[in-house]
């Protein structure tokens, strides 16, 4: 159903208000169990992953691209100006969809059906979370487990940076950070804690196992000492001998995740 | 010299105005040949790389951390409120420095003294440029060459994401995009164009050479067809067989750069 809306303050557009305001969005999205998908390709992938469409917000120019999705949902058609007025920025990808969240699998259930996982502890940057989902999907990781405080994969920026990979790879969120790693180990995973620490085992030398969990820590501080201590092994990415002299002693978490997934998880 | 400033509109703070406003900053920074370094560590690295300090902006709480740098320069000391009023956001790392740019080496001069380089064509995202500098420095790349339109490594976000690596690794900017790659080839570099194209040679199988240039394209479209055609070889990163089924057919440019630098350039 197509509905023309002329006013950025129209309450029917409430799902899309001020998409740039992270704090506002976080509470709005969790309270209403929604998230925003941006652009035709990502919207289609979210629909394909089973998320219900609450509504679509687009301009006259782009309605045609979503005509088959449109059939089943409410579509608000606005001018470019109203679009920018509602969201807080010009929307270049033509369409936004407000989607309903679906229940995540429990960690235990997910662990039972996968062999290669990445575990993210307290990453705060949505772009990093999205980029790691994309890497994981591209490089053969079966699933991702998030610590309780890790940033939301369905936040707009995560979804966008992941290019929709957040809908392609299953994930679950731990309820208990303190006991979370023990649960993964108890499920038969060899847990490898990635660290820049030079005394850790180089990735290429680490002993593999049937089931492997690669642990990645937060942007500033890396993995917590609790998880580092509990993991089966600390592993590191070999760097250039000159790097230390240059004052560069680590990689960013996306680069580290990419190298580790490429080199390790596909062995 | 310490100077207390009480007013965010004080013209002496002009270098630091509205750091979040990319368009304003781009013209201001190029016109005045300046850039902004953020946080004690990065400021020290910029100074160490030979950049002259124009001034420092900080709060009373943080002055002590920069006491030796402070000696030689003008330091504006402001309240947290004035700081946020000038820059447009709260500054958590305590200090900002306005630094003078220094002349970059010419591409030909730089090529004469290095063996392993990364060439960036038209990357638009400053965070990506910074992250690739960090990867390059960590993984043994000797230098970086930028296309004429590639984003500025000294833009605040680039510097920040690079963790100062933009001051650790030499770089140059081409004047001529069209003939730029030919110049690199003529200097004796084997040019490898990174692409998601499945018909390209997998990285691990590519023939190495004494001098190697890894070419990386822009975020949306990858390398231009002109460069792809002119490069000695198209190379790809091997992905999971399942990735295509998941609808993930490429990696983001930072992840790709990290894997390629790690796997290829250190051989």
Short mmCIF file of N, CA, C and O in Angstrom, two decimals, chain A residues 115-192:
data_model
loop_
_atom_site.label_atom_id
_atom_site.label_comp_id
_atom_site.label_asym_id
_atom_site.label_seq_id
_atom_site.Cartn_x
_atom_site.Cartn_y
_atom_site.Cartn_z
N UNK A 115 31.14 -25.54 13.38
CA UNK A 115 32.49 -26.02 13.68
C UNK A 115 33.50 -24.88 13.81
O UNK A 115 34.51 -25.00 14.49
N UNK A 116 33.28 -23.79 13.09
CA UNK A 116 34.22 -22.68 13.08
C UNK A 116 33.49 -21.43 13.48
O UNK A 116 32.58 -20.98 12.76
N UNK A 117 33.85 -20.86 14.63
CA UNK A 117 33.14 -19.65 15.05
C UNK A 117 34.11 -18.52 15.41
O UNK A 117 35.30 -18.75 15.69
N UNK A 118 33.59 -17.30 15.34
CA UNK A 118 34.29 -16.12 15.84
C UNK A 118 33.49 -15.61 17.04
O UNK A 118 32.26 -15.59 16.99
N UNK A 119 34.21 -15.26 18.09
CA UNK A 119 33.55 -14.73 19.29
C UNK A 119 34.03 -13.30 19.50
O UNK A 119 35.24 -13.05 19.56
N UNK A 120 33.11 -12.36 19.57
CA UNK A 120 33.46 -10.95 19.72
C UNK A 120 33.17 -10.48 21.14
O UNK A 120 32.03 -10.55 21.60
N UNK A 121 34.21 -9.99 21.81
CA UNK A 121 34.05 -9.50 23.19
C UNK A 121 34.00 -7.97 23.21
O UNK A 121 35.01 -7.31 22.99
N UNK A 122 32.82 -7.44 23.44
CA UNK A 122 32.66 -6.00 23.74
C UNK A 122 33.16 -5.05 22.66
O UNK A 122 33.64 -3.96 22.98
N UNK A 123 33.07 -5.42 21.41
CA UNK A 123 33.39 -4.43 20.36
C UNK A 123 32.37 -3.29 20.46
O UNK A 123 31.17 -3.54 20.58
N UNK A 124 32.85 -2.06 20.36
CA UNK A 124 31.94 -0.93 20.51
C UNK A 124 31.57 -0.29 19.17
O UNK A 124 30.56 0.40 19.06
N UNK A 125 32.37 -0.52 18.15
CA UNK A 125 32.17 0.18 16.88
C UNK A 125 31.29 -0.66 15.94
O UNK A 125 31.64 -1.78 15.58
N UNK A 126 30.15 -0.08 15.57
CA UNK A 126 29.21 -0.82 14.72
C UNK A 126 29.81 -1.17 13.35
O UNK A 126 29.53 -2.22 12.79
N UNK A 127 30.62 -0.26 12.83
CA UNK A 127 31.27 -0.53 11.55
C UNK A 127 32.19 -1.75 11.65
O UNK A 127 32.22 -2.59 10.74
N UNK A 128 32.92 -1.84 12.74
CA UNK A 128 33.81 -2.99 12.92
C UNK A 128 33.03 -4.29 13.01
O UNK A 128 33.43 -5.31 12.43
N UNK A 129 31.92 -4.26 13.75
CA UNK A 129 31.10 -5.48 13.86
C UNK A 129 30.60 -5.88 12.47
O UNK A 129 30.70 -7.05 12.08
N UNK A 130 30.10 -4.92 11.71
CA UNK A 130 29.61 -5.23 10.36
C UNK A 130 30.71 -5.78 9.46
O UNK A 130 30.51 -6.76 8.74
N UNK A 131 31.88 -5.15 9.51
CA UNK A 131 33.00 -5.59 8.67
C UNK A 131 33.44 -7.01 9.04
O UNK A 131 33.78 -7.81 8.16
N UNK A 132 33.41 -7.33 10.31
CA UNK A 132 33.81 -8.68 10.73
C UNK A 132 32.78 -9.72 10.29
O UNK A 132 33.13 -10.82 9.87
N UNK A 133 31.50 -9.37 10.35
CA UNK A 133 30.48 -10.29 9.80
C UNK A 133 30.75 -10.55 8.31
O UNK A 133 30.64 -11.69 7.83
N UNK A 134 31.09 -9.50 7.58
CA UNK A 134 31.36 -9.69 6.15
C UNK A 134 32.56 -10.60 5.93
O UNK A 134 32.53 -11.52 5.11
N UNK A 135 33.64 -10.35 6.68
CA UNK A 135 34.82 -11.22 6.60
C UNK A 135 34.46 -12.65 6.93
O UNK A 135 34.88 -13.58 6.24
N UNK A 136 33.75 -12.82 8.00
CA UNK A 136 33.42 -14.16 8.47
C UNK A 136 32.64 -14.93 7.40
O UNK A 136 32.93 -16.08 7.10
N UNK A 137 31.65 -14.25 6.82
CA UNK A 137 30.84 -14.90 5.78
C UNK A 137 31.69 -15.23 4.55
O UNK A 137 31.52 -16.27 3.93
N UNK A 138 32.61 -14.34 4.22
CA UNK A 138 33.44 -14.54 3.02
C UNK A 138 34.48 -15.64 3.23
O UNK A 138 34.90 -16.29 2.27
N UNK A 139 34.90 -15.85 4.47
CA UNK A 139 36.08 -16.68 4.71
C UNK A 139 35.76 -17.99 5.42
O UNK A 139 36.65 -18.65 5.94
N UNK A 140 34.51 -18.37 5.42
CA UNK A 140 34.19 -19.73 5.87
C UNK A 140 33.91 -19.91 7.34
O UNK A 140 33.92 -21.03 7.84
N UNK A 141 33.64 -18.84 8.06
CA UNK A 141 33.22 -18.97 9.46
C UNK A 141 31.74 -19.39 9.46
O UNK A 141 30.94 -18.89 8.68
N UNK A 142 31.40 -20.32 10.35
CA UNK A 142 30.02 -20.83 10.36
C UNK A 142 29.06 -19.96 11.15
O UNK A 142 27.87 -19.91 10.85
N UNK A 143 29.57 -19.31 12.22
CA UNK A 143 28.67 -18.54 13.09
C UNK A 143 29.48 -17.57 13.95
O UNK A 143 30.70 -17.72 14.09
N UNK A 144 28.79 -16.61 14.51
CA UNK A 144 29.42 -15.63 15.39
C UNK A 144 28.69 -15.61 16.72
O UNK A 144 27.46 -15.69 16.77
N UNK A 145 29.48 -15.53 17.80
CA UNK A 145 28.90 -15.39 19.14
C UNK A 145 29.34 -14.04 19.69
O UNK A 145 30.52 -13.69 19.61
N UNK A 146 28.41 -13.28 20.24
CA UNK A 146 28.70 -11.95 20.77
C UNK A 146 28.68 -11.97 22.30
O UNK A 146 27.82 -12.63 22.90
N UNK A 147 29.57 -11.21 22.90
CA UNK A 147 29.49 -11.01 24.35
C UNK A 147 28.26 -10.15 24.64
O UNK A 147 27.74 -9.48 23.74
N UNK A 148 27.81 -10.15 25.88
CA UNK A 148 26.59 -9.40 26.20
C UNK A 148 26.68 -7.92 25.82
O UNK A 148 25.68 -7.33 25.40
N UNK A 149 27.86 -7.31 25.92
CA UNK A 149 27.96 -5.87 25.67
C UNK A 149 28.44 -5.52 24.26
O UNK A 149 28.68 -4.36 23.96
N UNK A 150 28.61 -6.51 23.42
CA UNK A 150 29.10 -6.23 22.07
C UNK A 150 28.07 -5.43 21.27
O UNK A 150 26.87 -5.61 21.41
N UNK A 151 28.54 -4.55 20.40
CA UNK A 151 27.65 -3.70 19.60
C UNK A 151 26.71 -4.53 18.74
O UNK A 151 27.02 -5.66 18.34
N UNK A 152 25.56 -3.95 18.42
CA UNK A 152 24.43 -4.60 17.76
C UNK A 152 24.69 -4.81 16.26
O UNK A 152 24.84 -3.84 15.51
N UNK A 153 24.69 -6.04 15.78
CA UNK A 153 24.86 -6.28 14.33
C UNK A 153 23.72 -5.72 13.48
O UNK A 153 23.89 -5.56 12.28
N UNK A 154 22.57 -5.43 14.08
CA UNK A 154 21.45 -4.92 13.29
C UNK A 154 21.33 -3.40 13.35
O UNK A 154 20.39 -2.82 12.81
N UNK A 155 22.25 -2.75 14.03
CA UNK A 155 22.28 -1.29 13.98
C UNK A 155 22.58 -0.88 12.53
O UNK A 155 23.32 -1.56 11.83
N UNK A 156 22.01 0.27 12.11
CA UNK A 156 22.07 0.63 10.69
C UNK A 156 23.47 0.56 10.10
O UNK A 156 23.69 0.02 9.01
N UNK A 157 24.45 1.12 10.83
CA UNK A 157 25.80 1.14 10.28
C UNK A 157 26.40 -0.26 10.18
O UNK A 157 27.11 -0.59 9.23
N UNK A 158 26.11 -1.13 11.16
CA UNK A 158 26.61 -2.51 11.10
C UNK A 158 26.07 -3.19 9.85
O UNK A 158 26.81 -3.84 9.10
N UNK A 159 24.77 -3.07 9.66
CA UNK A 159 24.11 -3.73 8.52
C UNK A 159 24.74 -3.25 7.21
O UNK A 159 25.07 -4.05 6.32
N UNK A 160 24.93 -1.93 7.12
CA UNK A 160 25.44 -1.32 5.91
C UNK A 160 26.87 -1.79 5.61
O UNK A 160 27.17 -2.24 4.51
N UNK A 161 27.73 -1.70 6.62
CA UNK A 161 29.13 -2.08 6.41
C UNK A 161 29.24 -3.58 6.12
O UNK A 161 30.10 -4.02 5.37
N UNK A 162 28.35 -4.36 6.70
CA UNK A 162 28.40 -5.82 6.47
C UNK A 162 27.93 -6.17 5.06
O UNK A 162 28.07 -7.31 4.64
N UNK A 163 27.36 -5.20 4.33
CA UNK A 163 26.77 -5.45 3.02
C UNK A 163 25.70 -6.55 3.10
O UNK A 163 25.51 -7.33 2.17
N UNK A 164 25.03 -6.60 4.23
CA UNK A 164 23.96 -7.58 4.40
C UNK A 164 24.43 -8.92 4.97
O UNK A 164 23.61 -9.82 5.18
N UNK A 165 25.73 -9.06 5.23
CA UNK A 165 26.24 -10.34 5.75
C UNK A 165 25.67 -10.67 7.13
O UNK A 165 25.65 -11.83 7.53
N UNK A 166 25.19 -9.66 7.86
CA UNK A 166 24.55 -9.95 9.15
C UNK A 166 23.30 -10.81 8.98
O UNK A 166 22.83 -11.41 9.93
N UNK A 167 22.78 -10.86 7.75
CA UNK A 167 21.61 -11.72 7.49
C UNK A 167 22.03 -13.07 6.91
O UNK A 167 21.20 -13.95 6.70
N UNK A 168 23.32 -13.22 6.64
CA UNK A 168 23.79 -14.43 5.97
C UNK A 168 24.40 -15.43 6.94
O UNK A 168 24.43 -16.62 6.67
N UNK A 169 24.91 -14.94 8.05
CA UNK A 169 25.65 -15.81 8.95
C UNK A 169 24.95 -15.82 10.31
O UNK A 169 24.59 -14.76 10.82
N UNK A 170 24.67 -17.01 10.86
CA UNK A 170 23.91 -17.05 12.11
C UNK A 170 24.75 -16.52 13.28
O UNK A 170 25.97 -16.66 13.29
N UNK A 171 24.08 -15.92 14.22
CA UNK A 171 24.80 -15.46 15.41
C UNK A 171 23.91 -15.55 16.64
O UNK A 171 22.69 -15.66 16.53
N UNK A 172 24.57 -15.53 17.79
CA UNK A 172 23.85 -15.57 19.06
C UNK A 172 24.56 -14.64 20.03
O UNK A 172 25.72 -14.28 19.81
N UNK A 173 23.85 -14.25 21.07
CA UNK A 173 24.45 -13.36 22.06
C UNK A 173 24.46 -14.05 23.43
O UNK A 173 23.45 -14.57 23.88
N UNK A 174 25.65 -14.08 24.05
CA UNK A 174 25.76 -14.65 25.39
C UNK A 174 24.90 -13.87 26.38
O UNK A 174 24.79 -12.65 26.26
N UNK A 175 24.41 -14.56 27.38
CA UNK A 175 23.71 -13.86 28.46
C UNK A 175 24.71 -13.56 29.57
O UNK A 175 24.68 -12.53 30.21
N UNK A 176 25.67 -14.47 29.74
CA UNK A 176 26.60 -14.36 30.86
C UNK A 176 28.03 -14.23 30.33
O UNK A 176 28.60 -15.17 29.79
N UNK A 177 28.61 -13.04 30.51
CA UNK A 177 29.98 -12.84 30.03
C UNK A 177 30.97 -13.71 30.80
O UNK A 177 31.85 -14.34 30.21
N UNK A 178 30.79 -13.76 32.12
CA UNK A 178 31.81 -14.40 32.95
C UNK A 178 31.94 -15.89 32.64
O UNK A 178 33.03 -16.43 32.53
N UNK A 179 30.81 -16.54 32.46
CA UNK A 179 30.83 -17.98 32.19
C UNK A 179 30.72 -18.31 30.71
O UNK A 179 30.67 -19.49 30.33
N UNK A 180 30.69 -17.28 29.86
CA UNK A 180 30.41 -17.50 28.44
C UNK A 180 31.46 -18.33 27.72
O UNK A 180 31.13 -19.20 26.89
N UNK A 181 32.71 -18.09 28.04
CA UNK A 181 33.78 -18.81 27.36
C UNK A 181 33.81 -20.27 27.80
O UNK A 181 34.04 -21.18 26.99
N UNK A 182 33.55 -20.49 29.08
CA UNK A 182 33.52 -21.86 29.60
C UNK A 182 32.46 -22.67 28.86
O UNK A 182 32.67 -23.85 28.54
N UNK A 183 31.35 -22.04 28.54
CA UNK A 183 30.28 -22.74 27.82
C UNK A 183 30.77 -23.16 26.43
O UNK A 183 30.47 -24.27 25.96
N UNK A 184 31.51 -22.28 25.78
CA UNK A 184 32.02 -22.60 24.44
C UNK A 184 33.05 -23.72 24.50
O UNK A 184 33.03 -24.65 23.68
N UNK A 185 33.90 -23.67 25.51
CA UNK A 185 34.89 -24.75 25.68
C UNK A 185 34.20 -26.07 26.00
O UNK A 185 34.57 -27.13 25.48
N UNK A 186 33.20 -25.99 26.84
CA UNK A 186 32.48 -27.21 27.22
C UNK A 186 31.76 -27.84 26.02
O UNK A 186 31.53 -29.04 25.98
N UNK A 187 31.44 -27.00 25.02
CA UNK A 187 30.79 -27.52 23.81
C UNK A 187 31.81 -28.14 22.84
O UNK A 187 31.46 -28.52 21.73
N UNK A 188 33.08 -28.19 23.27
CA UNK A 188 34.08 -28.90 22.47
C UNK A 188 34.91 -28.02 21.55
O UNK A 188 35.63 -28.52 20.68
N UNK A 189 34.84 -26.72 21.74
CA UNK A 189 35.63 -25.81 20.89
C UNK A 189 37.00 -25.54 21.51
O UNK A 189 37.12 -25.28 22.70
N UNK A 190 38.01 -25.58 20.64
CA UNK A 190 39.33 -25.11 21.05
C UNK A 190 39.30 -23.60 20.91
O UNK A 190 39.08 -23.06 19.82
N UNK A 191 39.51 -22.87 22.01
CA UNK A 191 39.36 -21.41 22.01
C UNK A 191 40.72 -20.74 21.85
O UNK A 191 41.64 -20.97 22.64
N UNK A 192 40.83 -19.91 20.81
CA UNK A 192 42.09 -19.24 20.47
C UNK A 192 41.91 -17.74 20.67
O UNK A 192 41.09 -17.11 20.00
#
